[in-house]
């Protein structure tokens, strides 16, 4: 077992260094922008470390339901990837163009995109979801 | 990396032969570099030959790296710029094309002052007035581009265009689908949200327009020079092609070109009404809002797949670039937008 800091804590430390210490000292705007991009990428990795296991489990459950399967392998990601490829082929073939299957597929895919954004850009996600809620009112 | 002295001497030598006079290159400075292209600023002094004078220029040089698959090479882009300039479109004067500058094609363009960075154009306090008039100016300027007589300049002979059997929309959908398949093969990464988008585009395809026009191909905030007085120049012509006018019209509504100001759908600076009205007036047409919506979905799809392509460029080692790499993860933002737009 490794000592502290954990990988998550190390990543957070580097992100904070880039953001708070390095970026403000850079006078070349392009370099500064890249330092901020780098910090942001590390924040993504940190959120992924926290969320990915639960997200992949939920995604596999939904895919099992949609495709009437029972995948439960050791390698969660491999299961999700295989079933998502299958789902994508069905969409491409026009099998999800309408009806109940369309609605179920749409809801699943939208939820999956939302889960990606919980990792990659939660602020943007919150803004878009707020907007959608406003329009529905 | 290429030393400025080497490049400056090469430019001087080329132009000395062309002008038969004295040539001095001063203040040569790199503005941007990449694997496929680099951009320099320079001042050029021509004496005792013809033409003579002092010019503030930008030099763009095409490098060996693979360019974007949909992009024109520098020579064809330069030709499009010459046609646009002759047709009263605002853009930096394309002054010279040098087919062989240190073994690479290069172009000299006049240098214009002003802001090009989208994030700043939508926020900078000094550009408040510009933001007010830009929608009208950009609508009129787009009409100016779309009025260019493509056959007068034989543009079909050198620009990408839909094959005879496809409408412009169908042509792009087919290309996007092929592109997505390449990404799937390389990364084993399926994108069901984009597959849903492709189905929607196939099932809602609009009829082919009566006339095809010259499209800028990347017309939006971020690819224009802006100063306090508004629009100065239209840049980045490498995605020019022939197609449906709505493609250009809807492109600036793509959410990522709103630079975080996403309550203002036209490039993060205004609602699109004024932009459309100015275009309609200048063009003498009435726009169809369903068609705008269709091409807005298309634009978001094009950019989503464009982001995946940029990430692949990094992953393949064609161009090691952190920003390109991070675009692979930003694609989900555009996927959400596509789903929001196509929701029944």
Tab-separated table of N, CA, C and O in Angstrom, chain B residues 232-324:
chain	number	residue	atom	x	y	z
B	232	UNK	N	-13.469	44.196	-38.952
B	232	UNK	CA	-12.321	44.675	-39.726
B	232	UNK	C	-12.004	43.713	-40.871
B	232	UNK	O	-11.783	44.141	-42.003
B	233	UNK	N	-11.997	42.417	-40.568
B	233	UNK	CA	-11.574	41.429	-41.564
B	233	UNK	C	-12.163	40.061	-41.262
B	233	UNK	O	-12.376	39.716	-40.108
B	234	UNK	N	-12.366	39.299	-42.331
B	234	UNK	CA	-12.764	37.898	-42.187
B	234	UNK	C	-11.528	37.034	-42.450
B	234	UNK	O	-10.902	37.158	-43.501
B	235	UNK	N	-11.185	36.170	-41.496
B	235	UNK	CA	-9.971	35.356	-41.586
B	235	UNK	C	-10.305	33.885	-41.831
B	235	UNK	O	-11.467	33.510	-41.915
B	236	UNK	N	-9.239	33.081	-41.876
B	236	UNK	CA	-9.357	31.613	-41.854
B	236	UNK	C	-10.254	31.054	-42.959
B	236	UNK	O	-11.334	30.531	-42.697
B	237	UNK	N	-9.750	31.115	-44.157
B	237	UNK	CA	-10.517	30.672	-45.330
B	237	UNK	C	-10.229	29.227	-45.719
B	237	UNK	O	-10.649	28.775	-46.781
B	238	UNK	N	-9.517	28.490	-44.876
B	238	UNK	CA	-9.080	27.158	-45.337
B	238	UNK	C	-10.193	26.120	-45.405
B	238	UNK	O	-10.004	25.055	-45.968
B	239	UNK	N	-11.376	26.445	-44.843
B	239	UNK	CA	-12.478	25.481	-44.962
B	239	UNK	C	-13.497	25.897	-46.023
B	239	UNK	O	-14.617	25.370	-46.061
B	240	UNK	N	-13.114	26.837	-46.883
B	240	UNK	CA	-14.025	27.270	-47.953
B	240	UNK	C	-14.412	26.077	-48.824
B	240	UNK	O	-13.596	25.192	-49.092
B	241	UNK	N	-15.677	26.034	-49.205
B	241	UNK	CA	-16.148	24.992	-50.126
B	241	UNK	C	-17.456	25.461	-50.746
B	241	UNK	O	-17.915	26.566	-50.467
B	242	UNK	N	-18.036	24.631	-51.577
B	242	UNK	CA	-19.284	24.985	-52.237
B	242	UNK	C	-20.403	24.173	-51.609
B	242	UNK	O	-20.248	22.966	-51.389
B	243	UNK	N	-21.515	24.847	-51.262
B	243	UNK	CA	-22.595	24.116	-50.604
B	243	UNK	C	-23.810	24.979	-50.343
B	243	UNK	O	-24.051	25.971	-51.042
B	244	UNK	N	-24.552	24.609	-49.295
B	244	UNK	CA	-25.821	25.226	-48.943
B	244	UNK	C	-25.566	26.448	-48.043
B	244	UNK	O	-24.909	26.327	-47.007
B	245	UNK	N	-26.111	27.616	-48.431
B	245	UNK	CA	-25.869	28.852	-47.680
B	245	UNK	C	-26.192	28.705	-46.191
B	245	UNK	O	-25.539	29.328	-45.338
B	246	UNK	N	-27.187	27.876	-45.869
B	246	UNK	CA	-27.566	27.713	-44.460
B	246	UNK	C	-26.437	27.147	-43.608
B	246	UNK	O	-26.411	27.346	-42.402
B	247	UNK	N	-25.509	26.438	-44.252
B	247	UNK	CA	-24.404	25.884	-43.481
B	247	UNK	C	-23.611	27.011	-42.805
B	247	UNK	O	-23.337	26.959	-41.603
B	248	UNK	N	-23.256	28.041	-43.572
B	248	UNK	CA	-22.542	29.197	-43.010
B	248	UNK	C	-23.423	29.980	-42.035
B	248	UNK	O	-22.944	30.488	-41.017
B	249	UNK	N	-24.714	30.097	-42.372
B	249	UNK	CA	-25.616	30.913	-41.553
B	249	UNK	C	-25.784	30.352	-40.142
B	249	UNK	O	-25.912	31.098	-39.179
B	250	UNK	N	-25.802	29.023	-40.043
B	250	UNK	CA	-26.070	28.408	-38.733
B	250	UNK	C	-24.801	28.163	-37.935
B	250	UNK	O	-24.857	27.958	-36.726
B	251	UNK	N	-23.650	28.224	-38.600
B	251	UNK	CA	-22.395	27.838	-37.943
B	251	UNK	C	-22.084	28.732	-36.734
B	251	UNK	O	-21.588	28.272	-35.716
B	252	UNK	N	-22.408	30.019	-36.845
B	252	UNK	CA	-22.061	30.916	-35.733
B	252	UNK	C	-23.029	30.759	-34.557
B	252	UNK	O	-22.854	31.397	-33.524
B	253	UNK	N	-24.069	29.919	-34.709
B	253	UNK	CA	-24.967	29.661	-33.590
B	253	UNK	C	-24.498	28.469	-32.752
B	253	UNK	O	-25.056	28.200	-31.686
B	254	UNK	N	-23.510	27.744	-33.245
B	254	UNK	CA	-23.009	26.578	-32.511
B	254	UNK	C	-22.564	27.022	-31.118
B	254	UNK	O	-21.892	28.039	-30.967
B	255	UNK	N	-23.010	26.281	-30.117
B	255	UNK	CA	-22.858	26.756	-28.747
B	255	UNK	C	-21.404	27.037	-28.364
B	255	UNK	O	-21.115	27.973	-27.628
B	256	UNK	N	-20.486	26.251	-28.891
B	256	UNK	CA	-19.099	26.466	-28.495
B	256	UNK	C	-18.542	27.779	-29.029
B	256	UNK	O	-17.525	28.270	-28.536
B	257	UNK	N	-19.182	28.361	-30.028
B	257	UNK	CA	-18.730	29.668	-30.540
B	257	UNK	C	-19.405	30.814	-29.794
B	257	UNK	O	-19.400	31.950	-30.248
B	258	UNK	N	-20.018	30.500	-28.643
B	258	UNK	CA	-20.591	31.574	-27.830
B	258	UNK	C	-19.657	31.913	-26.663
B	258	UNK	O	-19.926	32.805	-25.885
B	259	UNK	N	-18.580	31.147	-26.567
B	259	UNK	CA	-17.501	31.434	-25.618
B	259	UNK	C	-18.009	31.651	-24.198
B	259	UNK	O	-17.597	32.585	-23.508
B	260	UNK	N	-18.914	30.781	-23.778
B	260	UNK	CA	-19.404	30.826	-22.406
B	260	UNK	C	-20.560	31.783	-22.205
B	260	UNK	O	-21.265	31.715	-21.201
B	261	UNK	N	-20.802	32.672	-23.170
B	261	UNK	CA	-21.925	33.617	-23.093
B	261	UNK	C	-23.143	32.975	-23.741
B	261	UNK	O	-23.720	33.536	-24.668
B	262	UNK	N	-23.552	31.799	-23.277
B	262	UNK	CA	-24.462	31.043	-24.139
B	262	UNK	C	-25.914	31.473	-24.072
B	262	UNK	O	-26.756	30.860	-24.714
B	263	UNK	N	-26.224	32.549	-23.361
B	263	UNK	CA	-27.587	33.065	-23.498
B	263	UNK	C	-27.716	33.904	-24.775
B	263	UNK	O	-28.820	34.209	-25.201
B	264	UNK	N	-26.567	34.283	-25.378
B	264	UNK	CA	-26.593	35.060	-26.625
B	264	UNK	C	-26.165	34.148	-27.767
B	264	UNK	O	-24.986	33.852	-27.935
B	265	UNK	N	-27.150	33.690	-28.531
B	265	UNK	CA	-26.907	32.564	-29.440
B	265	UNK	C	-26.031	32.928	-30.626
B	265	UNK	O	-25.364	32.068	-31.190
B	266	UNK	N	-26.024	34.192	-31.042
B	266	UNK	CA	-25.132	34.556	-32.135
B	266	UNK	C	-23.752	34.888	-31.564
B	266	UNK	O	-23.508	36.002	-31.066
B	267	UNK	N	-22.895	33.910	-31.579
B	267	UNK	CA	-21.502	34.112	-31.191
B	267	UNK	C	-21.278	34.670	-29.794
B	267	UNK	O	-20.218	35.218	-29.513
B	268	UNK	N	-22.279	34.540	-28.906
B	268	UNK	CA	-22.104	35.042	-27.545
B	268	UNK	C	-22.206	36.556	-27.446
B	268	UNK	O	-21.880	37.131	-26.404
B	269	UNK	N	-22.667	37.222	-28.546
B	269	UNK	CA	-22.764	38.687	-28.464
B	269	UNK	C	-24.186	39.209	-28.675
B	269	UNK	O	-24.478	40.346	-28.319
B	270	UNK	N	-25.090	38.422	-29.254
B	270	UNK	CA	-26.443	38.924	-29.529
B	270	UNK	C	-27.376	37.752	-29.824
B	270	UNK	O	-26.919	36.628	-30.061
B	271	UNK	N	-28.669	38.029	-29.829
B	271	UNK	CA	-29.600	37.060	-30.402
B	271	UNK	C	-29.426	37.123	-31.924
B	271	UNK	O	-29.023	38.149	-32.454
B	272	UNK	N	-29.736	36.031	-32.624
B	272	UNK	CA	-29.400	35.993	-34.048
B	272	UNK	C	-30.297	36.829	-34.970
B	272	UNK	O	-29.975	36.970	-36.154
B	273	UNK	N	-31.382	37.411	-34.455
B	273	UNK	CA	-32.360	38.077	-35.335
B	273	UNK	C	-31.733	39.129	-36.251
B	273	UNK	O	-32.000	39.187	-37.442
B	274	UNK	N	-30.884	39.968	-35.658
B	274	UNK	CA	-30.324	41.065	-36.447
B	274	UNK	C	-29.369	40.560	-37.530
B	274	UNK	O	-29.341	41.092	-38.642
B	275	UNK	N	-28.600	39.550	-37.162
B	275	UNK	CA	-27.691	38.909	-38.119
B	275	UNK	C	-28.483	38.356	-39.302
B	275	UNK	O	-28.166	38.619	-40.467
B	276	UNK	N	-29.564	37.643	-38.996
B	276	UNK	CA	-30.382	37.070	-40.069
B	276	UNK	C	-31.053	38.166	-40.902
B	276	UNK	O	-31.099	38.083	-42.132
B	277	UNK	N	-31.583	39.194	-40.222
B	277	UNK	CA	-32.290	40.261	-40.933
B	277	UNK	C	-31.339	40.966	-41.900
B	277	UNK	O	-31.702	41.265	-43.043
B	278	UNK	N	-30.110	41.231	-41.437
B	278	UNK	CA	-29.142	41.912	-42.302
B	278	UNK	C	-28.818	41.055	-43.516
B	278	UNK	O	-28.703	41.544	-44.644
B	279	UNK	N	-28.689	39.752	-43.293
B	279	UNK	CA	-28.409	38.833	-44.400
B	279	UNK	C	-29.580	38.818	-45.383
B	279	UNK	O	-29.389	38.901	-46.604
B	280	UNK	N	-30.798	38.717	-44.821
B	280	UNK	CA	-31.999	38.677	-45.676
B	280	UNK	C	-32.092	39.927	-46.545
B	280	UNK	O	-32.347	39.847	-47.751
B	281	UNK	N	-31.866	41.094	-45.939
B	281	UNK	CA	-31.922	42.352	-46.678
B	281	UNK	C	-30.889	42.400	-47.792
B	281	UNK	O	-31.191	42.772	-48.925
B	282	UNK	N	-29.663	42.039	-47.438
B	282	UNK	CA	-28.574	42.157	-48.408
B	282	UNK	C	-28.735	41.144	-49.534
B	282	UNK	O	-28.340	41.393	-50.674
B	283	UNK	N	-29.325	40.021	-49.215
B	283	UNK	CA	-29.400	38.913	-50.164
B	283	UNK	C	-30.732	38.930	-50.919
B	283	UNK	O	-30.856	38.309	-51.975
B	284	UNK	N	-31.723	39.633	-50.345
B	284	UNK	CA	-33.053	39.622	-50.940
B	284	UNK	C	-33.727	38.271	-50.830
B	284	UNK	O	-34.350	37.786	-51.769
B	285	UNK	N	-33.590	37.631	-49.672
B	285	UNK	CA	-34.222	36.322	-49.453
B	285	UNK	C	-34.943	36.329	-48.116
B	285	UNK	O	-34.754	37.231	-47.294
B	286	UNK	N	-35.786	35.341	-47.889
B	286	UNK	CA	-36.429	35.149	-46.597
B	286	UNK	C	-35.920	33.809	-46.073
B	286	UNK	O	-36.009	32.792	-46.747
B	287	UNK	N	-35.362	33.824	-44.863
B	287	UNK	CA	-34.775	32.589	-44.333
B	287	UNK	C	-35.854	31.692	-43.717
B	287	UNK	O	-36.831	32.172	-43.160
B	288	UNK	N	-35.609	30.413	-43.813
B	288	UNK	CA	-36.504	29.413	-43.263
B	288	UNK	C	-35.924	28.910	-41.935
B	288	UNK	O	-34.811	28.387	-41.901
B	289	UNK	N	-36.701	29.082	-40.858
B	289	UNK	CA	-36.129	28.800	-39.542
B	289	UNK	C	-35.932	27.311	-39.277
B	289	UNK	O	-35.047	26.933	-38.509
B	290	UNK	N	-36.718	26.466	-39.925
B	290	UNK	CA	-36.470	25.024	-39.791
B	290	UNK	C	-35.120	24.657	-40.407
B	290	UNK	O	-34.401	23.801	-39.884
B	291	UNK	N	-34.815	25.316	-41.515
B	291	UNK	CA	-33.530	25.026	-42.165
B	291	UNK	C	-32.369	25.497	-41.283
B	291	UNK	O	-31.348	24.817	-41.169
B	292	UNK	N	-32.554	26.652	-40.625
B	292	UNK	CA	-31.506	27.129	-39.713
B	292	UNK	C	-31.297	26.096	-38.607
B	292	UNK	O	-30.168	25.720	-38.280
B	293	UNK	N	-32.419	25.621	-38.051
B	293	UNK	CA	-32.335	24.638	-36.970
B	293	UNK	C	-31.622	23.365	-37.442
B	293	UNK	O	-30.759	22.823	-36.751
B	294	UNK	N	-31.992	22.909	-38.644
B	294	UNK	CA	-31.351	21.702	-39.193
B	294	UNK	C	-29.834	21.895	-39.259
B	294	UNK	O	-29.054	21.063	-38.809
B	295	UNK	N	-29.424	23.045	-39.814
B	295	UNK	CA	-27.978	23.252	-39.991
B	295	UNK	C	-27.284	23.592	-38.685
B	295	UNK	O	-26.066	23.451	-38.571
B	296	UNK	N	-28.052	24.005	-37.684
B	296	UNK	CA	-27.448	24.200	-36.358
B	296	UNK	C	-27.090	22.833	-35.759
B	296	UNK	O	-26.022	22.665	-35.152
B	297	UNK	N	-27.988	21.859	-35.941
B	297	UNK	CA	-27.657	20.494	-35.507
B	297	UNK	C	-26.428	20.010	-36.274
B	297	UNK	O	-25.475	19.479	-35.697
B	298	UNK	N	-26.437	20.240	-37.594
B	298	UNK	CA	-25.304	19.824	-38.430
B	298	UNK	C	-24.002	20.466	-37.942
B	298	UNK	O	-22.966	19.805	-37.853
B	299	UNK	N	-24.067	21.758	-37.625
B	299	UNK	CA	-22.871	22.465	-37.175
B	299	UNK	C	-22.330	21.878	-35.881
B	299	UNK	O	-21.122	21.654	-35.738
B	300	UNK	N	-23.225	21.619	-34.942
B	300	UNK	CA	-22.776	21.024	-33.681
B	300	UNK	C	-22.189	19.633	-33.914
B	300	UNK	O	-21.187	19.265	-33.292
B	301	UNK	N	-22.815	18.866	-34.815
B	301	UNK	CA	-22.284	17.532	-35.130
B	301	UNK	C	-20.896	17.639	-35.756
B	301	UNK	O	-19.987	16.872	-35.439
B	302	UNK	N	-20.757	18.596	-36.662
B	302	UNK	CA	-19.469	18.775	-37.336
B	302	UNK	C	-18.384	19.129	-36.319
B	302	UNK	O	-17.271	18.622	-36.385
B	303	UNK	N	-18.747	19.980	-35.376
B	303	UNK	CA	-17.743	20.400	-34.396
B	303	UNK	C	-17.457	19.278	-33.401
B	303	UNK	O	-16.311	19.071	-33.002
B	304	UNK	N	-18.491	18.511	-33.005
B	304	UNK	CA	-18.257	17.377	-32.093
B	304	UNK	C	-17.251	16.421	-32.720
B	304	UNK	O	-16.269	15.995	-32.079
B	305	UNK	N	-17.477	16.085	-33.987
B	305	UNK	CA	-16.578	15.139	-34.659
B	305	UNK	C	-15.226	15.797	-34.932
B	305	UNK	O	-14.178	15.153	-34.837
B	306	UNK	N	-15.251	17.125	-35.184
B	306	UNK	CA	-13.991	17.862	-35.322
B	306	UNK	C	-13.142	17.778	-34.059
B	306	UNK	O	-11.920	17.614	-34.116
B	307	UNK	N	-13.805	17.873	-32.909
B	307	UNK	CA	-13.078	17.761	-31.635
B	307	UNK	C	-12.438	16.378	-31.494
B	307	UNK	O	-11.286	16.256	-31.072
B	308	UNK	N	-13.197	15.338	-31.847
B	308	UNK	CA	-12.638	13.979	-31.761
B	308	UNK	C	-11.453	13.843	-32.704
B	308	UNK	O	-10.447	13.205	-32.372
B	309	UNK	N	-11.547	14.462	-33.883
B	309	UNK	CA	-10.431	14.424	-34.830
B	309	UNK	C	-9.183	15.087	-34.258
B	309	UNK	O	-8.075	14.578	-34.429
B	310	UNK	N	-9.386	16.240	-33.624
B	310	UNK	CA	-8.226	16.939	-33.051
B	310	UNK	C	-7.569	16.083	-31.973
B	310	UNK	O	-6.349	16.001	-31.891
B	311	UNK	N	-8.416	15.446	-31.141
B	311	UNK	CA	-7.861	14.575	-30.100
B	311	UNK	C	-7.080	13.428	-30.744
B	311	UNK	O	-5.997	13.054	-30.273
B	312	UNK	N	-7.624	12.883	-31.854
B	312	UNK	CA	-6.920	11.793	-32.541
B	312	UNK	C	-5.582	12.260	-33.110
B	312	UNK	O	-4.625	11.497	-33.134
B	313	UNK	N	-5.545	13.515	-33.605
B	313	UNK	CA	-4.260	14.038	-34.104
B	313	UNK	C	-3.206	13.960	-33.017
B	313	UNK	O	-2.064	13.584	-33.253
B	314	UNK	N	-3.606	14.308	-31.800
B	314	UNK	CA	-2.679	14.215	-30.669
B	314	UNK	C	-2.330	12.744	-30.387
B	314	UNK	O	-1.174	12.385	-30.241
B	315	UNK	N	-3.373	11.892	-30.331
B	315	UNK	CA	-3.159	10.496	-29.939
B	315	UNK	C	-2.340	9.723	-30.979
B	315	UNK	O	-1.576	8.838	-30.639
B	316	UNK	N	-2.508	10.096	-32.259
B	316	UNK	CA	-1.720	9.447	-33.309
B	316	UNK	C	-0.285	9.939	-33.333
B	316	UNK	O	0.533	9.403	-34.056
B	317	UNK	N	-0.021	11.037	-32.624
B	317	UNK	CA	1.318	11.602	-32.646
B	317	UNK	C	1.545	12.540	-33.811
B	317	UNK	O	2.669	12.948	-34.074
B	318	UNK	N	0.466	12.905	-34.529
B	318	UNK	CA	0.634	13.850	-35.642
B	318	UNK	C	0.951	15.240	-35.130
B	318	UNK	O	1.666	16.002	-35.770
B	319	UNK	N	0.366	15.588	-33.998
B	319	UNK	CA	0.628	16.901	-33.427
B	319	UNK	C	0.417	16.818	-31.915
B	319	UNK	O	-0.721	16.816	-31.439
B	320	UNK	N	1.531	16.706	-31.171
B	320	UNK	CA	1.434	16.616	-29.712
B	320	UNK	C	0.965	17.965	-29.191
B	320	UNK	O	1.631	18.971	-29.364
B	321	UNK	N	-0.219	17.997	-28.581
B	321	UNK	CA	-0.803	19.283	-28.220
B	321	UNK	C	-1.841	19.041	-27.134
B	321	UNK	O	-2.840	18.347	-27.331
B	322	UNK	N	-1.595	19.629	-25.960
B	322	UNK	CA	-2.474	19.419	-24.810
B	322	UNK	C	-3.898	19.887	-25.080
B	322	UNK	O	-4.867	19.246	-24.672
B	323	UNK	N	-4.008	21.019	-25.807
B	323	UNK	CA	-5.335	21.542	-26.098
B	323	UNK	C	-6.123	20.569	-26.971
B	323	UNK	O	-7.306	20.332	-26.743
B	324	UNK	N	-5.450	20.023	-28.000
B	324	UNK	CA	-6.107	19.042	-28.869
B	324	UNK	C	-6.541	17.840	-28.043
B	324	UNK	O	-7.653	17.326	-28.193
